[in-house]
Amino acid sequence: MQKLLFSTLFFFGSWQFAIAQCDSLLTFRPIHIQGLLDGQPGNFSGLLLLKSMAGVALEVNSTPLEDEAGGQLLPNERISLSAQTLSIGAGKTGSLLYSVEGASMPGDYTGLLEVSQKGGSCHWEIPVTVGLNRKDQIQILENGQALSLKTVAPSWLNFILPASIRQEGINFRVENEGPTSVTMDSFSLALIGETTHAALTETFVNWENADKNLHANELELLSFRFQPDKGEKLRADQYQGELRVYFKDYPEPLSLPLTVSARAGSFWVIVTLLLGILLGRLIKDLNKAQGQIALMRRLVSLRAEVELLSDKLAQKQLWDELSRLETDINGVFSDEAKLEVENKFPPLEKKIQQARELEALFERMGEQFKTAEASAEEKQQASQQFRLVRDMVLDGKETEAMEGLKKLDDMISAQAEKSKGFFDELAAPAAEAMKRQFAKMVQSLQGEGPGQQEGKEPGMMEKFFFQAMQLLSGVKISARVRYGFIRPLVTLATFIVLLLLGLNEIYIQAGDTFGSEGLLDYLKVFLWGVVSDVFSRSLTTDDAVASFLGK
C-alpha cells in the first residue's frame, strides 16, 4: 500500500514538473481575427507570436473552425499556415501567419491550433477565434438614413408647447442584419450652427442605452438625451453635422447625418407677447376713448369753475350733476353716445355761469350795503331775491334766473346810501368759503368726494346668488351681470386666443431657430402683440362682443 501511494505521488509530481517546464518553455497569446464580408469570398489572416526562453523546435497543425450558433464549419482545407515547423532560439521570438481562405459565411468561428515539441513531450493548444461580419451589417431604419429634430432651451413654461418642437433627445432605430453580435463601444457628435457657428458636441448629450450589445438579427433603439444643465448653454440656431457610433472590432463607425433646430425658451417669448398685446389693447382703448377724452376736458374745466364757488349749497348740487355727467362720459364708446352726452353740457355750463354771476352780485351787494344805509325791509327783500335767484339757477330755469339776476342788480344799484349790519346777514355763505375749502380737502383725503352716492353695496355671496337665480329662472340677465361678469370673461377669452395665436404664428410655426437673430426675433413677437387686433378683429371688436352678449 505504501509503495502504491509513493508511486502515485511520484508520478503526479513528475507530471506537474513537466507541465511547468512546458509552460516556461513557450509563451503565446490566443489568435483573434476579425473580418468584414463584402458579398464575395474573402481571405483573412492573423499573426501568432511565440517566444521561448530556452529555445525549442515546434510542429504546428490546425483544426477546423466551427460556428456553433450558426452551424457553419470552416474545414482544414480553408485554413493555411505560413509554416508547419518552426524553430525558435533561446530568448528569441518566432511568428506564424494563420490564414482563413475563401470564407463567405459570417459567424463567430472558434477552433484550436495544435503546437508540439519536436523530440519532446510538450504539447500546446492555442485558442483561435475568427469573427466574420457582413459589410453594412448595421442599418439605420430612419427616413433616408438622416434625422432632423427640434428642441427648446430649458424654461418652466415649455410644458405649454407642442411635443413636436421640444424633443429632449436623439432617438433612432438600428438593425443588426448579420448572424453575429456587435458591441457598441463609444459615440461622437459634431454639429455646427449655421448662424452662430457654435458647436454642439457629445458633451451636450448622455447615452441612455445600458446594454451596448446589438445581438444577431435584432432591432434596437439608440437613445441620446440632452443634458438639462447643458441646455441653457445651447444657443438658438440650426445645427448640422453627424452622429457616429463606434463598434468593437468593427472597421467603420455607424454614421447618421443629423440636423438639430434649437430655439430660445418660451418664458421671455410669452412675456414679450403679453407686453405687446397689452400695449395694443391700450392703444385700441385710447382710440376708442377719443370721445371720452374730449368730453373729460370740458368736464375738468367745469370742475375748476365749481371749485371757485363759495355758496356751499350751490356747489354741492353742481358737484352731484358733474358726477352724474362723468358717469355718462364713462359709457361713451360711439359717436352717437358722444353727441348725446355733449347735449348735456350747455345747460350745466349755463348753470355754472349764472351761479358765478350770482356770487358776483352777492359780493357787490355786500360791499354796497356796507357803505349804504337801507331799511330792514329792503334788506329782507334783497335777501329773499338772492335765495330765489339761486333756486332758479339750480333748477335750470334759465330765463327766470336771468330776469331774477337783472332784478337783483337793479335793487343793488338803487341803494345810494350806506348801510351797516346787513352784510353780516347776507355774507354768511361767503364767510364760510374758507371752511368749505378746508372741509373739501379733508373729504378728498378721506376718500369721501362730493357727489358720492350713498347706499350699501350687495355682498359677494348675495350678488352671486342673485345672478344664479336669474340664470336658473330664465330671467333676462341684468346689465350689472352682463358688463361686470360676462364682458370681462369674453375679454379674457380673446386675450388667451391672441396669446396662443401669437405663439403659434411667430414662435412655433415660423421659429425653428427662434432667438438666433437676437432682439429682432423678440421684436417680431412684440409687434405681433401690438397689432394683434388687426389679425383677429372679429374677436375683439365691440360689435362682436355686443353680439355675443346679446346687447
Coordinates of C-alpha atoms in Angstrom, one line a residue:
M1 CA 0.0 0.0 0.0
Q2 CA 2.8 2.4 0.8
K3 CA 4.6 1.6 -2.5
L4 CA 1.4 2.4 -4.4
L5 CA 1.0 5.7 -2.6
F6 CA 4.6 6.6 -3.2
S7 CA 4.3 5.7 -6.9
T8 CA 1.2 7.9 -7.3
L9 CA 2.8 10.9 -5.6
F10 CA 6.0 10.5 -7.7
F11 CA 4.0 10.3 -10.9
F12 CA 1.9 13.3 -10.0
G13 CA 4.9 15.4 -9.1
S14 CA 6.7 14.5 -12.2
W15 CA 3.7 15.4 -14.3
Q16 CA 3.4 18.8 -12.6
F17 CA 7.1 19.4 -13.1
A18 CA 6.7 18.6 -16.8
I19 CA 3.8 21.0 -17.2
A20 CA 5.6 23.8 -15.5
Q21 CA 8.7 23.1 -17.7
C22 CA 6.5 23.2 -20.9
D23 CA 4.8 26.5 -19.8
S24 CA 8.1 28.1 -19.2
L25 CA 9.5 26.8 -22.5
L26 CA 7.0 28.6 -24.7
T27 CA 4.7 31.6 -24.2
F28 CA 2.0 32.9 -26.6
R29 CA -1.3 34.7 -26.9
P30 CA -4.6 33.4 -28.5
I31 CA -5.3 34.2 -32.2
H32 CA -8.2 36.5 -32.9
I33 CA -9.2 37.5 -36.4
Q34 CA -12.0 40.0 -37.3
G35 CA -13.1 40.1 -40.9
L36 CA -15.7 42.0 -43.0
L37 CA -17.5 40.2 -45.8
D38 CA -18.5 42.4 -48.8
G39 CA -20.5 39.7 -50.7
Q40 CA -17.6 37.8 -52.1
P41 CA -15.5 35.1 -50.5
G42 CA -12.6 36.6 -48.7
N43 CA -9.2 35.8 -47.1
F44 CA -8.5 36.9 -43.5
S45 CA -5.2 36.5 -41.6
G46 CA -3.9 36.8 -38.1
L47 CA -0.3 36.8 -36.8
L48 CA 0.8 34.5 -33.9
L49 CA 3.9 35.4 -31.9
L50 CA 5.7 32.7 -30.0
K51 CA 8.6 33.3 -27.5
S52 CA 10.9 30.7 -26.0
M53 CA 13.5 31.3 -23.2
A54 CA 15.4 28.1 -23.7
G55 CA 14.9 27.5 -27.4
V56 CA 12.6 24.9 -29.0
A57 CA 11.7 23.2 -32.3
L58 CA 7.9 23.1 -33.0
E59 CA 5.4 21.3 -35.2
V60 CA 2.2 23.1 -36.0
N61 CA -1.2 21.6 -37.0
S62 CA -4.6 23.3 -37.5
T63 CA -8.1 22.1 -36.6
P64 CA -11.4 23.0 -38.2
L65 CA -13.2 26.2 -37.1
E66 CA -16.8 25.9 -36.1
D67 CA -19.6 28.5 -35.6
E68 CA -21.8 26.8 -33.0
A69 CA -24.6 29.4 -33.2
G70 CA -24.9 29.3 -37.0
G71 CA -23.9 25.7 -37.5
Q72 CA -21.2 26.7 -40.0
L73 CA -17.8 25.0 -40.4
L74 CA -14.5 26.1 -41.8
P75 CA -12.6 22.9 -42.6
N76 CA -8.8 22.5 -42.6
E77 CA -8.8 22.9 -46.4
R78 CA -9.8 26.6 -45.8
I79 CA -7.1 27.1 -43.2
S80 CA -3.4 27.8 -44.2
L81 CA -0.3 28.2 -42.1
S82 CA 2.8 30.0 -43.2
A83 CA 4.9 27.1 -41.8
Q84 CA 4.3 23.6 -40.5
T85 CA 7.5 23.6 -38.4
L86 CA 9.1 26.4 -36.5
S87 CA 12.5 26.7 -34.7
I88 CA 12.9 29.4 -32.0
G89 CA 16.2 30.2 -30.5
A90 CA 16.8 30.8 -26.8
G91 CA 15.3 34.1 -25.8
K92 CA 14.0 34.7 -29.3
T93 CA 10.5 35.2 -30.8
G94 CA 9.0 33.4 -33.7
S95 CA 6.0 34.3 -35.8
L96 CA 3.4 32.3 -37.6
L97 CA 0.8 33.6 -40.1
Y98 CA -2.7 32.0 -39.6
S99 CA -5.0 32.5 -42.6
V100 CA -8.6 31.7 -43.5
E101 CA -9.2 31.4 -47.2
G102 CA -12.4 31.6 -49.2
A103 CA -14.6 32.5 -46.3
S104 CA -18.1 33.5 -47.4
M105 CA -20.4 32.9 -44.4
P106 CA -20.5 35.3 -41.5
G107 CA -20.3 34.0 -38.0
D108 CA -18.2 33.6 -34.8
Y109 CA -15.9 30.7 -35.5
T110 CA -13.7 29.0 -32.8
G111 CA -11.0 26.3 -33.0
L112 CA -7.6 25.3 -31.9
L113 CA -4.0 25.5 -33.2
E114 CA -2.0 22.5 -32.0
V115 CA 1.7 23.0 -31.3
S116 CA 4.0 20.1 -30.4
Q117 CA 7.6 20.0 -29.3
K118 CA 9.9 18.0 -31.7
G119 CA 11.5 15.2 -29.9
G120 CA 9.8 16.2 -26.6
S121 CA 6.7 15.7 -24.7
C122 CA 5.4 19.2 -24.5
H123 CA 2.1 20.0 -26.3
W124 CA 0.2 23.3 -26.5
E125 CA -3.3 24.2 -27.7
I126 CA -3.7 27.8 -28.8
P127 CA -7.3 29.1 -29.0
V128 CA -8.4 30.6 -32.3
T129 CA -11.4 32.8 -32.9
V130 CA -12.5 34.2 -36.2
G131 CA -15.3 36.8 -36.4
L132 CA -16.8 37.4 -39.8
N133 CA -19.4 40.2 -40.3
R134 CA -21.2 41.4 -43.4
K135 CA -20.4 44.8 -44.6
D136 CA -23.2 47.3 -43.7
Q137 CA -24.4 44.7 -41.3
I138 CA -25.8 47.5 -39.1
Q139 CA -28.5 49.5 -40.8
I140 CA -30.3 52.7 -39.7
L141 CA -34.1 52.4 -40.1
E142 CA -34.9 56.2 -40.4
N143 CA -36.1 58.2 -43.4
G144 CA -33.2 58.5 -45.8
Q145 CA -30.8 57.5 -43.0
A146 CA -31.0 61.1 -41.8
L147 CA -32.6 62.6 -38.7
S148 CA -34.0 66.1 -38.0
L149 CA -35.2 67.2 -34.7
K150 CA -36.3 70.3 -32.8
T151 CA -35.6 71.3 -29.3
V152 CA -36.1 74.3 -26.9
A153 CA -33.9 75.8 -24.3
P154 CA -35.0 75.0 -20.7
S155 CA -37.9 77.0 -19.4
W156 CA -40.6 76.3 -16.8
L157 CA -43.3 77.3 -19.3
N158 CA -42.2 74.8 -22.0
F159 CA -45.0 72.4 -21.0
I160 CA -47.5 74.6 -23.0
L161 CA -45.5 74.0 -26.2
P162 CA -46.3 71.0 -28.5
A163 CA -44.1 68.0 -28.0
S164 CA -43.0 68.1 -31.7
I165 CA -40.8 71.2 -31.1
R166 CA -39.4 70.3 -27.6
Q167 CA -37.8 66.9 -28.3
E168 CA -35.5 66.1 -25.4
G169 CA -33.0 63.8 -27.2
I170 CA -31.8 61.9 -30.3
N171 CA -33.6 58.6 -30.9
F172 CA -33.2 56.4 -33.9
R173 CA -33.6 52.7 -34.7
V174 CA -30.8 50.4 -35.9
E175 CA -30.9 46.8 -37.0
N176 CA -28.2 44.1 -36.9
E177 CA -28.8 42.1 -40.1
G178 CA -25.9 39.8 -39.5
P179 CA -25.7 36.4 -37.7
T180 CA -23.1 37.8 -35.2
S181 CA -23.5 40.1 -32.3
V182 CA -21.9 43.6 -32.4
T183 CA -20.8 45.5 -29.3
M184 CA -21.2 49.3 -29.3
D185 CA -18.1 51.0 -27.9
S186 CA -18.5 54.8 -28.0
F187 CA -20.0 57.7 -29.9
S188 CA -19.1 61.1 -31.2
L189 CA -21.3 64.1 -32.0
A190 CA -20.1 67.0 -34.1
L191 CA -22.6 69.7 -35.2
I192 CA -22.0 73.3 -36.3
G193 CA -24.6 76.2 -36.1
E194 CA -25.3 77.8 -39.4
T195 CA -25.7 81.3 -37.9
T196 CA -23.7 81.4 -34.7
H197 CA -21.1 78.8 -35.8
A198 CA -21.5 77.4 -32.2
A199 CA -20.5 73.7 -31.7
L200 CA -22.9 71.0 -30.4
T201 CA -20.8 68.0 -29.3
E202 CA -21.2 64.8 -27.3
T203 CA -20.8 66.8 -24.1
F204 CA -24.4 68.0 -24.5
V205 CA -25.9 64.5 -24.5
N206 CA -26.0 61.3 -22.4
W207 CA -26.0 57.9 -23.9
E208 CA -29.1 56.2 -22.4
N209 CA -28.6 52.6 -23.7
A210 CA -27.5 50.4 -20.8
D211 CA -27.0 47.4 -23.0
K212 CA -24.3 48.1 -25.6
N213 CA -24.7 44.8 -27.5
L214 CA -26.6 44.5 -30.7
H215 CA -27.5 40.8 -31.0
A216 CA -27.8 38.9 -34.2
N217 CA -30.8 39.8 -36.3
E218 CA -32.0 42.3 -33.6
L219 CA -33.7 45.7 -33.8
E220 CA -32.6 48.2 -31.3
L221 CA -33.4 51.8 -30.4
L222 CA -30.4 54.1 -29.7
S223 CA -31.3 57.0 -27.4
F224 CA -29.2 60.0 -26.6
R225 CA -30.7 62.5 -24.2
F226 CA -29.8 66.2 -23.9
Q227 CA -28.3 67.1 -20.6
P228 CA -30.5 69.6 -18.7
D229 CA -27.6 71.6 -17.3
K230 CA -26.1 72.0 -20.8
G231 CA -29.4 73.1 -22.4
E232 CA -29.0 76.7 -21.1
K233 CA -25.7 76.9 -22.9
L234 CA -27.2 75.7 -26.2
R235 CA -27.6 78.8 -28.4
A236 CA -30.6 79.2 -30.7
D237 CA -29.5 78.1 -34.1
Q238 CA -29.8 75.3 -36.7
Y239 CA -27.0 72.8 -36.2
Q240 CA -25.9 70.3 -38.8
G241 CA -23.4 67.5 -38.7
E242 CA -23.0 63.8 -37.9
L243 CA -23.6 61.4 -35.0
R244 CA -21.2 58.4 -35.2
V245 CA -21.4 55.2 -33.2
Y246 CA -18.3 53.1 -32.9
F247 CA -18.2 49.3 -32.5
K248 CA -15.6 47.0 -31.1
D249 CA -13.7 45.1 -33.8
Y250 CA -15.8 46.8 -36.5
P251 CA -13.7 48.7 -39.1
E252 CA -16.2 51.5 -39.8
P253 CA -18.4 53.5 -37.5
L254 CA -22.2 53.9 -38.0
S255 CA -22.7 57.5 -39.3
L256 CA -26.0 59.4 -39.0
P257 CA -26.5 62.8 -40.7
L258 CA -28.2 65.0 -38.1
T259 CA -29.9 68.4 -38.0
V260 CA -30.9 70.0 -34.7
S261 CA -33.0 73.1 -34.7
A262 CA -32.7 74.8 -31.3
R263 CA -34.9 77.8 -30.2
A264 CA -34.9 80.0 -27.2
G265 CA -37.1 79.1 -24.2
S266 CA -40.7 80.1 -24.1
F267 CA -40.7 82.3 -20.9
W268 CA -39.4 85.6 -22.3
V269 CA -41.3 85.0 -25.6
I270 CA -44.6 84.8 -23.7
V271 CA -43.6 87.9 -21.6
T272 CA -42.8 89.9 -24.7
L273 CA -46.0 88.8 -26.4
L274 CA -48.1 89.8 -23.3
L275 CA -46.4 93.2 -23.3
G276 CA -47.2 93.7 -27.0
I277 CA -50.8 92.6 -26.5
L278 CA -51.3 94.9 -23.5
L279 CA -49.8 97.8 -25.4
G280 CA -52.1 97.1 -28.4
R281 CA -55.1 97.0 -26.1
L282 CA -54.1 100.3 -24.6
I283 CA -53.7 101.9 -28.0
K284 CA -57.0 100.5 -29.1
D285 CA -58.7 101.7 -25.9
L286 CA -57.3 105.2 -26.4
N287 CA -58.6 105.2 -30.0
K288 CA -62.0 104.2 -28.8
A289 CA -62.0 106.7 -26.0
Q290 CA -61.2 109.8 -28.0
G291 CA -64.8 111.0 -27.4
Q292 CA -64.4 110.4 -23.7
I293 CA -61.1 112.3 -23.7
A294 CA -62.7 115.3 -25.4
L295 CA -65.7 115.3 -23.0
M296 CA -63.4 114.9 -20.0
R297 CA -61.5 118.1 -21.0
R298 CA -64.8 120.0 -20.8
L299 CA -65.7 118.4 -17.6
V300 CA -62.4 119.2 -15.9
S301 CA -62.8 122.9 -16.8
L302 CA -66.3 122.9 -15.3
R303 CA -65.0 121.3 -12.1
A304 CA -62.4 124.1 -11.8
E305 CA -65.2 126.7 -12.1
V306 CA -67.3 125.0 -9.5
E307 CA -64.3 124.9 -7.2
L308 CA -64.3 128.7 -7.2
L309 CA -67.9 129.0 -5.9
S310 CA -68.3 130.0 -2.3
D311 CA -72.0 129.0 -2.0
K312 CA -71.9 125.6 -0.3
L313 CA -75.5 124.6 -1.3
A314 CA -75.0 125.6 -5.0
Q315 CA -71.6 123.9 -5.1
K316 CA -72.9 120.6 -3.6
Q317 CA -75.7 120.4 -6.2
L318 CA -73.4 121.2 -9.1
W319 CA -70.9 118.6 -7.8
D320 CA -73.7 116.0 -7.9
E321 CA -74.6 117.0 -11.5
L322 CA -70.9 116.8 -12.6
S323 CA -70.6 113.3 -11.0
R324 CA -73.6 112.1 -13.0
L325 CA -72.2 113.6 -16.1
E326 CA -68.9 111.8 -15.6
T327 CA -70.8 108.6 -15.2
D328 CA -72.4 109.2 -18.6
I329 CA -69.0 110.0 -20.1
N330 CA -67.6 106.6 -19.0
G331 CA -70.2 104.9 -21.1
V332 CA -69.3 106.8 -24.3
F333 CA -68.0 104.4 -27.0
S334 CA -69.6 105.7 -30.1
D335 CA -70.3 109.0 -31.9
E336 CA -74.0 108.7 -31.1
A337 CA -73.3 108.3 -27.4
K338 CA -70.8 111.2 -27.5
L339 CA -73.4 113.5 -29.1
E340 CA -76.0 112.6 -26.6
V341 CA -73.6 113.4 -23.7
E342 CA -72.5 116.6 -25.4
N343 CA -76.1 117.9 -25.3
K344 CA -76.0 117.7 -21.5
F345 CA -73.1 120.2 -21.3
P346 CA -74.8 123.5 -22.3
P347 CA -77.4 123.5 -19.6
L348 CA -74.9 122.7 -16.9
E349 CA -72.4 125.2 -18.3
K350 CA -75.2 127.9 -18.2
K351 CA -76.0 126.9 -14.5
I352 CA -72.4 127.4 -13.5
Q353 CA -72.1 130.7 -15.4
Q354 CA -75.3 132.0 -13.7
A355 CA -74.1 130.8 -10.3
R356 CA -70.9 132.7 -10.7
E357 CA -72.8 135.8 -11.8
L358 CA -75.0 135.4 -8.7
E359 CA -71.9 135.2 -6.5
A360 CA -70.5 138.3 -8.2
L361 CA -73.8 140.2 -7.4
F362 CA -73.6 138.9 -3.9
E363 CA -70.2 140.3 -3.4
R364 CA -71.2 143.6 -4.9
M365 CA -74.3 143.6 -2.7
G366 CA -72.2 143.0 0.3
E367 CA -69.9 145.9 -0.5
Q368 CA -72.8 148.2 -1.4
F369 CA -74.8 147.5 1.8
K370 CA -71.6 148.1 3.8
T371 CA -71.4 151.6 2.7
A372 CA -75.1 152.4 2.2
E373 CA -78.0 152.8 4.5
A374 CA -81.0 150.6 3.9
S375 CA -84.1 149.7 5.8
A376 CA -84.8 146.3 7.3
E377 CA -87.5 145.7 4.6
E378 CA -85.0 146.5 1.8
K379 CA -82.5 144.1 3.4
Q380 CA -85.1 141.3 3.6
Q381 CA -86.3 141.9 0.0
A382 CA -82.7 141.7 -1.2
S383 CA -82.0 138.5 0.8
Q384 CA -85.2 136.8 -0.5
Q385 CA -84.4 137.8 -4.0
F386 CA -80.9 136.3 -3.7
R387 CA -82.2 133.0 -2.5
L388 CA -85.0 132.9 -5.1
V389 CA -82.5 133.5 -7.9
R390 CA -80.2 130.8 -6.6
D391 CA -83.0 128.3 -6.6
M392 CA -83.9 129.3 -10.2
V393 CA -80.3 128.8 -11.3
L394 CA -80.0 125.3 -9.6
D395 CA -83.4 124.2 -11.0
G396 CA -82.2 125.1 -14.6
K397 CA -84.8 127.8 -15.1
E398 CA -82.5 129.8 -17.4
T399 CA -85.0 132.6 -18.4
E400 CA -86.4 133.2 -14.9
A401 CA -82.9 133.2 -13.5
M402 CA -81.7 135.8 -16.0
E403 CA -84.7 138.0 -15.1
G404 CA -84.0 137.5 -11.3
L405 CA -80.4 138.4 -11.8
K406 CA -81.4 141.6 -13.5
K407 CA -83.9 142.5 -10.8
L408 CA -81.3 141.9 -8.1
D409 CA -78.8 144.0 -10.0
D410 CA -81.4 146.8 -10.1
M411 CA -82.0 146.5 -6.4
I412 CA -78.3 146.9 -5.6
S413 CA -77.9 149.8 -7.9
A414 CA -80.9 151.6 -6.3
Q415 CA -79.1 151.7 -3.0
A416 CA -77.3 155.0 -2.7
E417 CA -76.7 155.4 1.0
K418 CA -74.6 153.4 3.3
S419 CA -76.0 150.6 5.3
K420 CA -74.4 148.7 8.2
G421 CA -75.2 145.3 9.6
F422 CA -76.8 143.9 6.5
F423 CA -73.6 142.4 5.1
D424 CA -73.2 140.1 8.1
E425 CA -76.6 138.6 7.4
L426 CA -76.2 138.2 3.7
A427 CA -72.5 137.4 3.6
A428 CA -72.8 134.2 5.7
P429 CA -72.2 131.9 2.7
A430 CA -69.1 133.9 1.6
A431 CA -67.7 133.8 5.2
E432 CA -67.8 130.0 5.1
A433 CA -65.8 129.8 1.9
M434 CA -62.5 129.0 3.6
K435 CA -64.2 126.5 5.9
R436 CA -65.7 124.8 2.8
Q437 CA -62.3 124.6 1.1
F438 CA -60.8 123.0 4.2
A439 CA -63.6 120.6 4.6
K440 CA -63.4 119.6 0.9
M441 CA -59.6 118.9 1.4
V442 CA -60.4 116.7 4.4
Q443 CA -63.1 114.8 2.4
S444 CA -60.6 114.2 -0.5
L445 CA -58.1 112.8 1.9
Q446 CA -60.7 110.5 3.5
G447 CA -62.0 109.4 0.0
E448 CA -65.4 111.0 0.5
G449 CA -65.6 113.2 -2.6
P450 CA -68.6 115.3 -3.3
G451 CA -71.4 113.7 -5.3
Q452 CA -70.6 110.2 -3.9
Q453 CA -73.7 108.1 -4.0
E454 CA -74.8 106.6 -0.7
G455 CA -76.1 103.1 -0.2
K456 CA -74.8 99.7 0.8
E457 CA -73.4 97.6 -2.0
P458 CA -74.6 93.9 -2.0
G459 CA -72.2 91.4 -0.7
M460 CA -70.3 88.9 -3.0
M461 CA -72.5 85.9 -1.9
E462 CA -75.7 87.9 -2.3
K463 CA -74.7 89.0 -5.8
F464 CA -73.7 85.5 -6.9
F465 CA -76.9 84.0 -5.5
F466 CA -79.0 86.7 -7.3
Q467 CA -77.2 86.1 -10.6
A468 CA -77.5 82.3 -10.3
M469 CA -81.2 82.6 -9.6
Q470 CA -81.7 84.8 -12.7
L471 CA -79.9 82.3 -14.9
L472 CA -81.9 79.3 -13.5
S473 CA -85.2 81.1 -13.7
G474 CA -84.7 82.2 -17.3
V475 CA -85.0 85.9 -16.4
K476 CA -83.0 88.2 -18.6
I477 CA -79.5 88.9 -17.3
S478 CA -79.1 92.4 -15.7
A479 CA -76.7 95.0 -17.1
R480 CA -74.6 94.6 -14.0
V481 CA -74.0 90.9 -14.6
R482 CA -73.6 91.4 -18.3
Y483 CA -70.9 94.0 -18.1
G484 CA -69.5 93.1 -14.7
F485 CA -69.0 89.3 -15.4
I486 CA -69.7 88.2 -19.0
R487 CA -67.9 91.1 -20.7
P488 CA -64.6 90.6 -18.7
L489 CA -64.9 86.8 -19.3
V490 CA -65.2 87.4 -23.1
T491 CA -62.3 89.8 -22.9
L492 CA -60.1 87.2 -21.1
A493 CA -61.0 84.5 -23.6
T494 CA -60.0 86.7 -26.6
F495 CA -56.8 87.6 -24.7
I496 CA -55.9 84.0 -24.3
V497 CA -56.7 83.3 -28.0
L498 CA -54.4 86.2 -29.1
L499 CA -51.6 84.8 -26.9
L500 CA -51.9 81.3 -28.3
L501 CA -52.2 82.6 -31.9
G502 CA -49.0 84.7 -31.4
L503 CA -47.1 81.7 -30.1
N504 CA -48.2 79.6 -32.9
E505 CA -47.6 82.1 -35.8
I506 CA -44.3 83.6 -34.7
Y507 CA -42.7 81.1 -32.2
I508 CA -43.9 77.6 -33.1
Q509 CA -44.7 77.6 -36.9
A510 CA -42.1 80.0 -38.1
G511 CA -39.4 79.8 -35.4
D512 CA -37.4 76.6 -35.5
T513 CA -34.3 78.7 -34.6
F514 CA -36.2 81.5 -32.7
G515 CA -33.7 83.6 -30.8
S516 CA -30.8 83.2 -33.2
E517 CA -31.4 86.7 -34.5
G518 CA -31.4 88.2 -31.0
L519 CA -33.6 91.1 -30.3
L520 CA -35.1 91.1 -33.8
D521 CA -36.9 87.9 -33.1
Y522 CA -38.4 89.2 -29.9
L523 CA -39.4 92.4 -31.7
K524 CA -41.4 90.3 -34.2
V525 CA -43.4 88.8 -31.3
F526 CA -43.8 92.2 -29.6
L527 CA -45.1 93.9 -32.8
W528 CA -47.5 90.9 -33.4
G529 CA -48.9 91.5 -30.0
V530 CA -49.3 95.3 -30.6
V531 CA -51.2 94.8 -33.9
S532 CA -52.9 91.6 -32.9
D533 CA -56.4 93.2 -33.2
V534 CA -55.7 93.5 -36.9
F535 CA -55.4 89.8 -37.3
S536 CA -58.3 88.9 -35.1
R537 CA -60.6 91.9 -35.4
S538 CA -63.7 89.7 -35.4
L539 CA -62.8 88.5 -31.9
T540 CA -62.1 91.9 -30.4
T541 CA -64.5 94.4 -32.0
D542 CA -67.2 95.9 -29.8
D543 CA -69.8 94.7 -32.3
A544 CA -68.7 91.1 -31.9
V545 CA -68.6 91.3 -28.1
A546 CA -72.0 93.0 -28.1
S547 CA -73.5 90.4 -30.4
F548 CA -72.2 87.7 -28.1
L549 CA -73.7 89.4 -25.1
G550 CA -77.0 89.9 -26.8
K551 CA -76.6 93.7 -26.5

